[in-house]
Structure formats: C-alpha cells, structure tokens
XYZ file of C-alpha atoms in Angstrom:
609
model
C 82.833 -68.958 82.637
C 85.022 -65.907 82.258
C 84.685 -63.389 80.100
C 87.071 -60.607 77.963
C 86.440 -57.611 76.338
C 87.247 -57.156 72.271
C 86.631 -54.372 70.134
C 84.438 -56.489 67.378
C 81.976 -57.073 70.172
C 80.982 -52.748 69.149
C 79.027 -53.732 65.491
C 77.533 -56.417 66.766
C 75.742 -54.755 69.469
C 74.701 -52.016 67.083
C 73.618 -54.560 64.535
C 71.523 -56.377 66.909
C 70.539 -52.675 68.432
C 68.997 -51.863 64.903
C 67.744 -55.370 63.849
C 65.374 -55.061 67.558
C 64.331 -51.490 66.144
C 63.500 -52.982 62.762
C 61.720 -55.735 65.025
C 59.392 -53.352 66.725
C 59.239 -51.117 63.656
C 57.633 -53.856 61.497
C 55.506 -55.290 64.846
C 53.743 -51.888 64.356
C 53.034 -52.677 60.667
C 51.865 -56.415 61.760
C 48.056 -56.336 60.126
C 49.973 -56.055 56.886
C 50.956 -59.210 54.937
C 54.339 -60.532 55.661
C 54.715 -58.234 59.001
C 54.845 -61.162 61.340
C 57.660 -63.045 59.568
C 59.745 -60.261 59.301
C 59.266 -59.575 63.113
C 60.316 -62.675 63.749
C 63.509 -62.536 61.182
C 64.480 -59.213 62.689
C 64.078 -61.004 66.109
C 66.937 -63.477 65.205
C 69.154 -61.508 63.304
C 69.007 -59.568 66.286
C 69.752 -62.537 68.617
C 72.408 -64.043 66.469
C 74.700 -60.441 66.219
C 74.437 -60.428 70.279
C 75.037 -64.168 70.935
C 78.067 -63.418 68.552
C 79.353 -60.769 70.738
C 78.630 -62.865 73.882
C 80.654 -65.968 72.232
C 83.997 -63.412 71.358
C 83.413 -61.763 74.606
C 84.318 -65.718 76.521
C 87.615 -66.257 77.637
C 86.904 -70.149 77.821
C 85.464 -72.942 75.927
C 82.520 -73.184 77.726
C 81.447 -69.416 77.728
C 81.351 -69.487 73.869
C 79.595 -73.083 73.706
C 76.938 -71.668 76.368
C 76.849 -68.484 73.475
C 76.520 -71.014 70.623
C 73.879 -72.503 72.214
C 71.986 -69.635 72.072
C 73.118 -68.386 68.900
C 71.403 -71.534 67.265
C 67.889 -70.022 68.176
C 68.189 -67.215 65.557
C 70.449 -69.394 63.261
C 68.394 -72.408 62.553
C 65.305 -69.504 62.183
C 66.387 -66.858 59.683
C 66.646 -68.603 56.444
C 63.135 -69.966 57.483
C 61.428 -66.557 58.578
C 63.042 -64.892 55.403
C 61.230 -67.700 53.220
C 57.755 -67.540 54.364
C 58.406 -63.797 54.491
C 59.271 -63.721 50.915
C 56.145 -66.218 50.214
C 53.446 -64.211 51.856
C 55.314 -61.023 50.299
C 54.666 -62.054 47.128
C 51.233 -64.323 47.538
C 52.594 -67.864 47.473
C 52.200 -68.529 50.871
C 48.482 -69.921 50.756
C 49.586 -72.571 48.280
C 52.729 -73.714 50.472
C 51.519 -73.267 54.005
C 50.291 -76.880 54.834
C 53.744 -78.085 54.567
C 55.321 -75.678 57.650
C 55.736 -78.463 59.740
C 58.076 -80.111 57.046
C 60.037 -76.970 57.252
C 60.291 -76.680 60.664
C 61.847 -80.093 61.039
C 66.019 -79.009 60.588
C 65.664 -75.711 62.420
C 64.215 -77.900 65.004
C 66.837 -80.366 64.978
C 69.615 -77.963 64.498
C 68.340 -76.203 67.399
C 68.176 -79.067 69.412
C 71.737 -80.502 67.988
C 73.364 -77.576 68.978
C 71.729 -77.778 72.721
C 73.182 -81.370 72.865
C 76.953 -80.532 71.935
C 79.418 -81.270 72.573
C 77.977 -85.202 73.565
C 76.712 -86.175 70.086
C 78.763 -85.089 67.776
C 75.899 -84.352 65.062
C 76.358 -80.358 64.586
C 80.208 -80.434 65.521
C 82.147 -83.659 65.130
C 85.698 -81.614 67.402
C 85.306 -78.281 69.362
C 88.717 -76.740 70.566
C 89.660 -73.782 72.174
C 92.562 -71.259 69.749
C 93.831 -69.411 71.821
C 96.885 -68.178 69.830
C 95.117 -65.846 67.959
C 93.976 -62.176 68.246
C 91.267 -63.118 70.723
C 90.000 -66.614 71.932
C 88.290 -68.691 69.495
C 87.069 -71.804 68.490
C 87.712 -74.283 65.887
C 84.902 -76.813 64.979
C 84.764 -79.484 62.968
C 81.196 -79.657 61.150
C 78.992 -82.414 61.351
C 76.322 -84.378 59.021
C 73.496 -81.911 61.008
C 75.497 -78.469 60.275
C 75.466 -79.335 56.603
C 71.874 -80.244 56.613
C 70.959 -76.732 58.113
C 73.438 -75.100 55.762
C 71.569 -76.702 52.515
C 68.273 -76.005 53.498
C 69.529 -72.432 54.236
C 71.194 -71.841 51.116
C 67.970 -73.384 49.147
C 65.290 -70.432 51.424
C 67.401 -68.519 50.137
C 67.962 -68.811 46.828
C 63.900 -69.706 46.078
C 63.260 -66.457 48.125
C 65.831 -64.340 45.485
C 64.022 -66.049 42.504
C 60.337 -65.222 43.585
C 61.507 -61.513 44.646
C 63.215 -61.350 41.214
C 60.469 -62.482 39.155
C 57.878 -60.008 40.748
C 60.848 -57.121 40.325
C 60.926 -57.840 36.330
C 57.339 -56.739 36.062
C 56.969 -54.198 39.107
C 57.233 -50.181 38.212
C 59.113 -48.025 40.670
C 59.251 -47.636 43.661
C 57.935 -50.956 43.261
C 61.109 -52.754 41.520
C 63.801 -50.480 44.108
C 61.336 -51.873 47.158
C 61.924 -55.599 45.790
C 65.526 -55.371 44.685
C 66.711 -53.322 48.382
C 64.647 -56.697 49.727
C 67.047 -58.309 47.737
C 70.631 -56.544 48.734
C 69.611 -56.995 52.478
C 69.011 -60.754 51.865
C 71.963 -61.291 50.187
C 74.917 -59.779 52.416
C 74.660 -61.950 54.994
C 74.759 -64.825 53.363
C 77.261 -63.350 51.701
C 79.650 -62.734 54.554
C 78.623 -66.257 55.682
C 80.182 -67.664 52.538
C 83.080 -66.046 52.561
C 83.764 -67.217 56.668
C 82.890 -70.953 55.754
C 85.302 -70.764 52.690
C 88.297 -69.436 55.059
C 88.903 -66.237 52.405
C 88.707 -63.687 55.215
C 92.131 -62.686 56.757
C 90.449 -63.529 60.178
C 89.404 -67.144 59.603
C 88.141 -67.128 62.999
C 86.190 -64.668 62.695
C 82.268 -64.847 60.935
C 81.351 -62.085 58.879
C 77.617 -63.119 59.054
C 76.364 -60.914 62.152
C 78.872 -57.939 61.368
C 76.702 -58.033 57.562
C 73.832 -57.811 59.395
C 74.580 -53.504 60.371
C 74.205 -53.095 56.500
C 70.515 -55.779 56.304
C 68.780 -53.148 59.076
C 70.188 -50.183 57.060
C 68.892 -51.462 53.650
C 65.791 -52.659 55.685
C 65.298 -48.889 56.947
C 65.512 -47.281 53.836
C 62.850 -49.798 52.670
C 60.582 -49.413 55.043
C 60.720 -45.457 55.478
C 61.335 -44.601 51.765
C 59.672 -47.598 50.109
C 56.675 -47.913 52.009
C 57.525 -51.424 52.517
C 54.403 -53.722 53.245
C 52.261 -50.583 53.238
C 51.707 -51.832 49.255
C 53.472 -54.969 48.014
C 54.518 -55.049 44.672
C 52.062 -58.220 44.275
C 49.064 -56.443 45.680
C 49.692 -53.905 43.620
C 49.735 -55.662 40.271
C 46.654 -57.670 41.165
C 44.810 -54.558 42.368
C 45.841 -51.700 40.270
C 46.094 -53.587 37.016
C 42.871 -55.233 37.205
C 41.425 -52.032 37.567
C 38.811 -50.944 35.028
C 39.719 -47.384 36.398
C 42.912 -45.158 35.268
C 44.460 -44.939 38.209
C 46.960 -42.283 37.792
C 49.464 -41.216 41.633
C 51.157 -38.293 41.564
C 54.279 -36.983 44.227
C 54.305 -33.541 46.162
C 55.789 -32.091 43.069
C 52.911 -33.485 41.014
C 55.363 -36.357 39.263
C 53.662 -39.099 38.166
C 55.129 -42.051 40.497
C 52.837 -45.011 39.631
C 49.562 -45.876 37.058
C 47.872 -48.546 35.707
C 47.186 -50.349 31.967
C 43.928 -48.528 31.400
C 45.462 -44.872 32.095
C 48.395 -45.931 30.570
C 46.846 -47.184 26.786
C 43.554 -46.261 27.043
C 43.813 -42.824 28.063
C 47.404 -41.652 27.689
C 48.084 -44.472 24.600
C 51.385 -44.776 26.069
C 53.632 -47.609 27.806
C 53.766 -47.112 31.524
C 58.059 -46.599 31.388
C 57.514 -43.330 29.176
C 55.007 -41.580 31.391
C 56.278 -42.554 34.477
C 58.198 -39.552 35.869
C 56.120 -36.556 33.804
C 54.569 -33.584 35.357
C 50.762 -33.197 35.614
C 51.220 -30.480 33.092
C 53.349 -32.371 31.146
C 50.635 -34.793 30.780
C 47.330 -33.419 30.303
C 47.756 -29.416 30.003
C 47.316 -30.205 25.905
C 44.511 -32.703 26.394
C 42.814 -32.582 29.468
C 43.857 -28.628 31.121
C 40.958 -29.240 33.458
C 42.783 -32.196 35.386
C 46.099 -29.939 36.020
C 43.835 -27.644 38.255
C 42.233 -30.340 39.646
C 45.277 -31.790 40.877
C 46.291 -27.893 42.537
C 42.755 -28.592 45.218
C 43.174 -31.302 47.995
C 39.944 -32.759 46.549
C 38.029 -32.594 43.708
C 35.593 -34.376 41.209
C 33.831 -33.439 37.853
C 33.164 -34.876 34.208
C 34.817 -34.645 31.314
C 34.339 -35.632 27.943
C 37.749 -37.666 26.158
C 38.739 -38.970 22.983
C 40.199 -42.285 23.933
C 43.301 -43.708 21.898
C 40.961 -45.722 19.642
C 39.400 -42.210 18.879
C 35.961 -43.059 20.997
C 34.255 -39.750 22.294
C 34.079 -41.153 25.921
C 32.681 -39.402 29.006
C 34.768 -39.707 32.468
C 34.618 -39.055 36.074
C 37.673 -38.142 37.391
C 38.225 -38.078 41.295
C 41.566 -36.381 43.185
C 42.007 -37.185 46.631
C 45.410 -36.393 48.953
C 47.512 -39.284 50.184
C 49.439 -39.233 53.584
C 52.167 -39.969 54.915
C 51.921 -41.647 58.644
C 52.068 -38.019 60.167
C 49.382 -37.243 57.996
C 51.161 -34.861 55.934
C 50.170 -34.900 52.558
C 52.294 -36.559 50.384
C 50.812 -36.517 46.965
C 47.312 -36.596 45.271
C 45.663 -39.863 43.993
C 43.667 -39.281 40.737
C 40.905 -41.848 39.249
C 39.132 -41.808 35.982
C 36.194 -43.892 35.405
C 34.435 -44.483 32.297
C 30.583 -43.279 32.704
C 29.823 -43.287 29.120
C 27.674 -46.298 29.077
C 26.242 -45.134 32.455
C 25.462 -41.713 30.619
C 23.612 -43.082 28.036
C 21.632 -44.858 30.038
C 20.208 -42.449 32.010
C 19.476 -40.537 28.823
C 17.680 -43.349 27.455
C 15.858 -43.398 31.438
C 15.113 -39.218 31.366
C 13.343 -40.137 27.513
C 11.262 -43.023 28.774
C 10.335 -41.023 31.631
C 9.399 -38.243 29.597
C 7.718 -40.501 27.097
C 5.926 -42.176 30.141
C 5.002 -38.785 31.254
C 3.431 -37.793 28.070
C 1.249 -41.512 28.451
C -0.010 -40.481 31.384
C -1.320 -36.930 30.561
C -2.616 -38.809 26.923
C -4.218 -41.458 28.934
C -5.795 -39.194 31.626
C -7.124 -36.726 28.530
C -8.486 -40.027 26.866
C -9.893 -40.832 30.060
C -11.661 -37.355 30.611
C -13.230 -37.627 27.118
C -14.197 -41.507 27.731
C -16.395 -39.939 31.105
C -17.257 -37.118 28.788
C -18.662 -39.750 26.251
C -20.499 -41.898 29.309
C -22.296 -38.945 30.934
C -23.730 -38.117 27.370
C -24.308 -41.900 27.316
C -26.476 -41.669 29.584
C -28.111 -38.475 28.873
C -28.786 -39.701 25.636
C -30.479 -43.058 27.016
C -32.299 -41.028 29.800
C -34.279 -39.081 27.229
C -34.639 -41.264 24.525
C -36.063 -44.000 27.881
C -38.038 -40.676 28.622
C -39.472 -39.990 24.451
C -39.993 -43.161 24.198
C -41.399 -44.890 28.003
C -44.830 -42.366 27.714
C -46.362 -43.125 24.218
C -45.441 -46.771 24.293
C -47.219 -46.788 27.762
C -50.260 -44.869 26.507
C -50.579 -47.361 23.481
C -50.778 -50.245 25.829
C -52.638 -49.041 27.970
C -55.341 -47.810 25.023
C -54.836 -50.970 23.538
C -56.434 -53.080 26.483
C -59.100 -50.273 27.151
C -59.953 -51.215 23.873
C -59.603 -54.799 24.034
C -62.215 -54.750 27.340
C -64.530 -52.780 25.525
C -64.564 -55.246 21.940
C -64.754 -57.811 24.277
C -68.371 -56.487 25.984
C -69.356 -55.420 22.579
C -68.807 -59.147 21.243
C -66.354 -57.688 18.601
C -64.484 -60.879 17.328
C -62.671 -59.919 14.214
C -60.740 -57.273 16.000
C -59.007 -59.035 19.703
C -56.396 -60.388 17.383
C -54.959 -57.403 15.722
C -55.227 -55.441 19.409
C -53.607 -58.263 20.895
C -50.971 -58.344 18.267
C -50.670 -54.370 18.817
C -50.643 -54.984 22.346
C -47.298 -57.314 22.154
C -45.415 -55.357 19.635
C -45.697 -52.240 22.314
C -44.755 -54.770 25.251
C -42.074 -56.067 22.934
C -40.767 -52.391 22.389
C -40.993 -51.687 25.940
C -39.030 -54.212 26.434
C -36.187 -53.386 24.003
C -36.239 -50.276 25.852
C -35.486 -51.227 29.316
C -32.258 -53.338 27.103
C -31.401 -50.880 25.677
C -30.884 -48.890 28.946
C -29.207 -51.921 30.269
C -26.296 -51.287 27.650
C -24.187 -49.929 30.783
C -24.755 -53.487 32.716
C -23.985 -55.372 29.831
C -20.379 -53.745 29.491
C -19.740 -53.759 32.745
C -20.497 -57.601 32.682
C -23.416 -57.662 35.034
C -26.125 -58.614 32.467
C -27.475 -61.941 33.628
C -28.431 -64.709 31.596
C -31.377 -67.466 31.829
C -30.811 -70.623 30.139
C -33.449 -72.673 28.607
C -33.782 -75.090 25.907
C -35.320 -73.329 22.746
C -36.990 -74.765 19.833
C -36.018 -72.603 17.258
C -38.765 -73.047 14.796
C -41.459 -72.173 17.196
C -38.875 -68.997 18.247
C -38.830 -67.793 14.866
C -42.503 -68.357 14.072
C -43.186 -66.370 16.984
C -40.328 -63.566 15.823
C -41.984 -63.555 12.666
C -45.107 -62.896 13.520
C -44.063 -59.953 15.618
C -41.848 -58.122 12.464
C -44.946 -58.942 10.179
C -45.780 -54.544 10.542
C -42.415 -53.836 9.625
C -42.487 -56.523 6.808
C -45.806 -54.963 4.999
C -44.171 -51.276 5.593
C -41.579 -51.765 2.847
C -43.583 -54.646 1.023
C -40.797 -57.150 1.970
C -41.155 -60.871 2.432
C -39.757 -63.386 5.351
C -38.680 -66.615 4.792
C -37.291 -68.578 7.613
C -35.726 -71.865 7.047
C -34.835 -74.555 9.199
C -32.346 -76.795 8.262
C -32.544 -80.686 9.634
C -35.515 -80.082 11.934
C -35.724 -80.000 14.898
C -33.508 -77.470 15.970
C -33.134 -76.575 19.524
C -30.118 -74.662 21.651
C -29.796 -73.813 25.265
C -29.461 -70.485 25.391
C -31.246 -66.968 26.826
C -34.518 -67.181 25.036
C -35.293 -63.332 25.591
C -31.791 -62.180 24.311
C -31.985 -64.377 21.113
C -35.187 -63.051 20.341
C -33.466 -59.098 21.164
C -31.220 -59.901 18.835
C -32.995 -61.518 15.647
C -35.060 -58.167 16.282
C -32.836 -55.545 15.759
C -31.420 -57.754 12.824
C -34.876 -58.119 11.360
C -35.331 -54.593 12.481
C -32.457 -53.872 10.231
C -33.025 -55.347 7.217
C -36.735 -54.669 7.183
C -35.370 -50.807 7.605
C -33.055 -51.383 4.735
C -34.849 -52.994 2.076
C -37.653 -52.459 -0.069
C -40.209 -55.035 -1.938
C -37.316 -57.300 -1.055
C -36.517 -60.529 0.233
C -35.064 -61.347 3.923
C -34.064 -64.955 4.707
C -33.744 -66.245 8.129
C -31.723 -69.467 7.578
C -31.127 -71.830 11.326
C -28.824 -74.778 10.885
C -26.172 -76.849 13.291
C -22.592 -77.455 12.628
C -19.544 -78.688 14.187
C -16.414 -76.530 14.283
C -12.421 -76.973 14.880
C -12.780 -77.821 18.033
C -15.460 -80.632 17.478
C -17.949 -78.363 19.147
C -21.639 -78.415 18.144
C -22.820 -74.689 16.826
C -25.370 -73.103 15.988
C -25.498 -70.796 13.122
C -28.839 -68.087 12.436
C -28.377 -66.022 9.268
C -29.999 -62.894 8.372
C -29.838 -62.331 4.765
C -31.754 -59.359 3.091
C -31.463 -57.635 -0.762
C -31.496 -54.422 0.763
C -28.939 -51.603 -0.320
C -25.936 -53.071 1.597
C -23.219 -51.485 3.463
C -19.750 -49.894 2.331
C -16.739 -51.182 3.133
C -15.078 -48.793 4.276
C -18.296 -48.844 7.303
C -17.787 -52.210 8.236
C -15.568 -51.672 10.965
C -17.539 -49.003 12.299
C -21.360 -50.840 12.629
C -20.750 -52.258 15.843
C -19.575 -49.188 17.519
C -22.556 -47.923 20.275
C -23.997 -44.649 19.276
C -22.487 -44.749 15.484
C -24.736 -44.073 12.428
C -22.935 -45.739 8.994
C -22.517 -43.517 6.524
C -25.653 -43.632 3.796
C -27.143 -42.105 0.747
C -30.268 -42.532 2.453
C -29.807 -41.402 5.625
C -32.149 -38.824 6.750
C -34.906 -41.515 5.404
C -33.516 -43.855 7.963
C -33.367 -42.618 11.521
C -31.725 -44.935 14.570
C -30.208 -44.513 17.645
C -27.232 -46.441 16.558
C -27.528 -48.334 19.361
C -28.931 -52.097 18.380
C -25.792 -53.858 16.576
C -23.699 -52.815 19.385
C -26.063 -54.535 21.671
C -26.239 -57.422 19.313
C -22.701 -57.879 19.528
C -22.559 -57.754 22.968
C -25.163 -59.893 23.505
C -23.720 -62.567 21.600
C -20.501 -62.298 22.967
C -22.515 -62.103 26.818
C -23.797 -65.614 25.288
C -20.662 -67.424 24.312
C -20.952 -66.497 20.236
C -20.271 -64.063 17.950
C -21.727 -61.964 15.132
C -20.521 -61.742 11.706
C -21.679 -59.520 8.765
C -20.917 -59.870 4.492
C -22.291 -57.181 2.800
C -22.060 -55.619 -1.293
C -23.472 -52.395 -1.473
C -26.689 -52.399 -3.644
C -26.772 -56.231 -3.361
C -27.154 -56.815 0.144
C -26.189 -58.100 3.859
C -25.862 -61.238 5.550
C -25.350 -61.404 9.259
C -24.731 -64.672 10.796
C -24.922 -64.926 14.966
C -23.292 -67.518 15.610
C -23.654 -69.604 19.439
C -23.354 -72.738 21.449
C -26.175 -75.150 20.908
C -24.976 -76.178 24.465
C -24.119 -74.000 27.983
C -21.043 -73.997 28.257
C-alpha cells in the first residue's frame, strides 16, 4: 500500500473530528430517548469522513479498496441509525421495533459485500484505478447489492423527513426550529450524495457525501446547545404539556413567553398559542393578573388567586413559579403553573361547615345528655321516696291485718277472715307494684326477667277482679269481663299480665264514675298467620284529648285534665305497661273520645316465642 497526501483529506478530518464530538456529546445525554441511535449515527458519519480521507490519501488500488472496506461500516449504518433515531424521536419506535432484524439484513449484507470485493462482483461489478486525474481515484461499476443499499437508504430517509415533518406542523418554537435543523442536517448529505452518483459535480471522482457531513455536526451543534435537543422532544412535549389539566405557561431570562399549553392558552389567556407566544410577562397579565408579574421577579413563589376564566367562571387558582437551568445551573428562565382549586375550595368549605355543624352535634348531644342524667338522678329520687312514703304504711297494714286475722281466728270470728284476707292481698298486691315500679330502671335497661307459664285467662281475670272490687265500689262502677270462645289460655308472665290489667283497671276505675268497664279476652290470627291474643279495657269514663295521646306513655308524665287535682298519680303505670308488653313480645294500643271514653287493647303472643 502506498500512500499520498491531498488537500481534500483537511474537511474530512474535521468533519469526522466534530461528528466524534457530537458522538460523545450525545453519549452524555444517553438516558434520554433517541441518545443511543444518534451516538451510533455520529459514530459512522464520523468513520465514513475518515475512511474517505484514508481512501484519497492511497496511491494504489488496493490502499483505497482496504479504505472502502472500512468505509462500508458507517455506510451501510447511517441511513439505519438515522431511522430508528427519528422513530424513537418521535414515539414510533415501540410499534416498529420487532422488525430490527429485517432492517438489519442489507446493512449486513452490504457490509459483508463490500468485505468480499473485488471476488464477487455483488457491490462493484469493475474496480479500476484513474490515475489521470487530479489525484488517484477509482472508477466502479455498481452492482445489484449497491443499489439495494442505496434504495433502502433513500426510503430511511425519506420516512424519517415525513415523520419529523408531520410532528414540525403541530410543534411551537423552539420546538418546530429543533425538528426542522433535524431536518437540514439529514438532508445535506444525502444531498451531496446525489449529486456525486448523478456525475453533476465538476470532480466526478470526487463524493460530496463526507465533505456535507462538516455542515450535519454544525447544524447538529446548534441543535443540541441552542435547542435543547433530546432534553424535551417535540413529541414528549405535546403528549405531556397538552394533556395537562394545568396552564403551563415558560418564560425566557427576559421574561418572554417561549412555550404554553391549550389550557393557559384558551382557558386562561382565551387566546391561540401563535399570538401569545413571544409577549412579555407584563404584556400578559399586568391588566389581569398584576400579582403574577411580581411573582415571576422571585426565583420561587406560590399563592392563590381568584380569575374570571374566558367562559366568564369566577375560578380560584394556584399558581406556582419555579427557575429553570441551564446545565451549569444558571438560571435560564422561570416555569409558571396554574391549577384550578376551585372545586377543591369548595370542598373544603363544604368540610369546615360539616365540621362545624358536627361540632355543634356534639355540644347539643352532650347538653341533651347532661339533662337525660339530670332527669335519671331525679328518677330515682323520685322512686326512692315515693318506695320510702309508700314501703312503711303498706307494711304496717299487713302486718295489722294478720295481727288481726290471729286474733278473729282465737275469738272464732267467721264473718270477718275473708274481708282481712282480702285486705291482706290488696296490700301484698300493692307492695308488689311497688318493688315494679322501682324496677322501671331494669326494665329499660333490658334486664327485667320473664317467667313463662301457661295461663287460663278466665281464672286470671276472676282473680284480677276480685282484687279491683274496692276500687270498683269507690266510684260505683261495674266490671264485666268477657271471654270470648272459652277456654282461653296464653303462655306468658303471669305476674306481669296481672301488673298490667292493674294499672289499666287502676285507670279506668280512677277515671270513671257510676260507669261501666269491660274487660273483653279473645284470640285472633294476624298477617303473619300468627295466633294473638287480644285483652281490651274499655271504660265510659271522661276520655282523653287528642292532643295527649302521644304523651300517656311517657314515664313520669301527668295528661293534661279538667280534673286533675281530683286525680293524683305518679305518672308512672302506662309507661310500665308499655314496657311490659313490649318486654313480653306485644304491644299496647289506646282509642279514646273525650267525655265518651277509652279503650286500651294489650295485645301478645298466645305462644313464647
């Protein structure tokens, strides 16, 4: 091999000089998206402008096939790297990436073609040696392989100038100048190739290709230092920024608005993007929004503001300015972001007035729970004396009434054991309701127990008749009870049936005078084909109001009467009625006309359930 030295061999070396800078340049940059093709595209330009000065630097024909050789590693590669470059620089790469090893076959085979020349005659058909021009070169005749590479060359590309152009229609600036100076460096050397396969050059010998390569790595620079290229494709961008539900609004050192999005754009500006790109912050918002132009003066800041959108909506915002950097950290401009809070402000309004509302339950409930204490304690007062007023005479009359009872008995008295005896149970009986009555507590706090018998209700109502018979003669009123379909039994609580037709009896002997009071037992079936039992306690006594209807079952609650003072209670006994039959499975009801009279009907179970 020898070797010669010609001036064209100087722009090559700075070409491939510069492409090796861009090479490292963009290896620093190679986390981004598309880094690592371009690397490898710098890479070969690089290779291809110094294989091109090693091929006019040979004297003979097998120097420059030896640099040919080697020049077929970057030019079977370029229009490849540049492809999948242009792909993952504008996000088509994931759809197109399976098929690499399709496009890999020709550069492989070129590459491979060109290592096996001159012996098969598949990338060059003739190689001679011209020596009878300016410098040594070589004339080729192109084989079926050459014009493979050359179509799949030409098609990477034009595809790659047709995505880059399609993004560049819809990209703002810098965005559009990033994709169209992508554009200009693609194009030149394919360019210069043209023109040395079509022979137009003065020097037909000589390829423009490499030599176009000085101006790629210059448009490539300004790209990548002015541009920010890959820092923020034009792609990313667009699918970032103007999906945004944000304004996004980024301003320059001299506070020139250099890029926003749709929503700052129409929503908050009601603007296109191509008028208000290029305005001053004060431009922009010193009639609308002054606060943002000081905002924009601080390194950072944040606040709220209230805005009337372009649809005229009162809206509340949060606006946030932070600096932006350059790769020396100098700042290069301010970012500014305005979110919509309105619906976020409303609802922690509507939160603070539930809270305060919640707030006011809570003192209501613990005031309504100091008065319910208040209202127990005298509860209990109340039944403490009232057990107390009413334990010691009801004690001394049964304990008189069996002195008495011995002492008839030794004095053979026979007409009078009946009347003591019947004395003797009515006090027992009262006793009795007394120590119930005191149990009102257990029976609302559900710890009454019940004993379950069967009961034959005729003999219980004899029996409850003949204990009312005092209270019957007091007003001159008469008892009927009436059975209906005997026998009639239930399984209930004998002792709290009979507390209960007491104070009902109790009631309505209280109530009425030289009247009637009907006790009326009878079975029925209800919805739920359940067998019940139904005891009515009808009287002709002066009736109830009813507007006090709601109130009779209340504990410790006197109805309102004409004839009150003449009827004293503790305005305890329907409340433990009701409870009682609601202890046993049942429930009470009550009709009443005032003046006419009252019917209560308790109604139960005739089986445990």
């Amino acid at each position: 091999m020898t070797w010669h030295y010609t001036p064209y061999i100087i722009p090559l070396l700075i070409a491939a000089m510069v492409s090796g800078i861009l090479a490292v340049l963009f290896w620093q940059r190679r986390t981004m998206r598309g880094a690592i093709p371009f690397v490898l595209f710098a890479i070969g330009a690089s290779l291809w402008c110094l294989t091109y000065a090693l091929e006019l630097a040979g004297a003979d024909i097998l120097s420059k096939l030896f640099a040919i050789k080697l020049q077929y590693i970057g030019i079977a590669t370029i229009p490849l790297c540049w492809l999948i470059f242009v792909l993952q620089y504008t996000r088509h790469w994931q759809a197109v990436r399976r098929y690499l090893p399709l496009l890999l076959i020709i550069p492989i085979v070129t590459i491979i073609a060109a290592w096996l020349e001159p012996n098969i005659h598949l990338l060059y058909q003739s190689i001679t040696l011209d020596e009878t021009a300016e410098f040594p070169s070589l004339l080729v005749s192109y084989g079926p392989v050459f014009f493979i590479h050359l179509l799949q060359s030409y098609l990477s590309l034009l595809v790659g100038t047709i995505l880059l152009l399609q993004i560049a229609s819809r990209a703002p600036r810098p965005y559009r100048q990033q994709v169209r100076g992508l554009v200009l460096s693609a194009v030149f050397p394919w360019l210069g190739n043209g023109i040395y396969l079509s022979g137009l050059f003065p020097l037909p010998n000589l390829d423009l290709t490499p030599f176009t390569f000085v101006i790629t790595a210059i448009l490539l620079a300004w790209n990548l230092t002015r541009l920010r290229l890959l820092d923020l494709t034009p792609i990313a961008r667009y699918t970032i920024l103007e999906n945004m539900i944000d304004g996004m609004f980024v301003f320059n050192r001299r506070q020139q608005l250099i890029d926003i999005n749709r929503v700052a754009a129409m929503e908050i500006l009601g603007a296109p993007t191509t008028e208000v790109i290029g305005q001053t912050a004060v431009q922009l918002f010193t009639n609308r929004f002054p606060t943002l132009v000081t905002s924009l003066d601080r390194e950072q800041a944040s606040d709220e503001l209230m805005l009337t959108t372009t649809v005229g909506k009162e809206a509340v915002y949060e606006f946030q300015v932070s600096p932006l950097h350059t790769h020396d950290g100098e700042i290069n401009g301010r970012l500014l972001i305005l979110r919509d809070i309105t619906e976020r402000k409303k609802a922690e309004a509507a939160l603070a007035e539930m809270v305060t509302k919640q707030q006011q339950l809570l003192t209501e409930l613990s005031l309504a729970k100091d008065a319910a204490e208040a209202a127990n304690r005298a509860k209990s007062t109340f039944l403490a004396n009232m057990s107390h007023e009413l334990r010691t005479p009801l004690t001394a009359i049964i304990g008189y009434s069996e002195l008495l009872q011995e002492q008839l008995d030794i004095d053979n008295y026979t007409n009078f054991p009946s009347r003591l005896q019947n004395i003797h149970d009515s006090a027992n009986h009262l006793l009795t309701l007394i120590s119930d009555i005191l149990d009102l507590s257990k029976i609302e706090a559900g710890k009454t127990k019940l004993y379950h018998e069967e009961i034959d209700l005729e003999a219980l109502l004899h029996n409850i008749e003949m204990t009312v018979q005092p209270l019957l003669r007091k007003n001159r009123n008469q008892l009927h009870t009436h059975i209906v379909d005997p026998p009639l039994t239930i399984y209930t609580d004998p002792t709290r049936l009979r507390q209960i037709l007491l104070n009902l009896l109790s009631n309505a002997t209280k109530f009425t005078q030289n009247g009637q009071i009907t006790v009326t037992a009878h079975r029925k079936t209800n919805e739920t084909n359940t067998e019940i039992i139904d005891i009515e306690v009808q009287d002709t006594g002066i009736g109830i109001m009813p507007t006090e209807l709601d109130k009779i079952f209340a504990p410790f609650t006197q109805i309102k009467l004409n004839t009150t003072q003449k009827h004293e209670g503790t305005g305890l006994g329907l409340a433990i009625t009701q409870r009682l039959c609601q202890l046993m499975g049942g429930i009470i009801l009550v009709k009443s006309d005032p003046g006419i009279g009252s019917t209560f009907t308790v109604r139960l179970p005739a089986h445990h359930q």
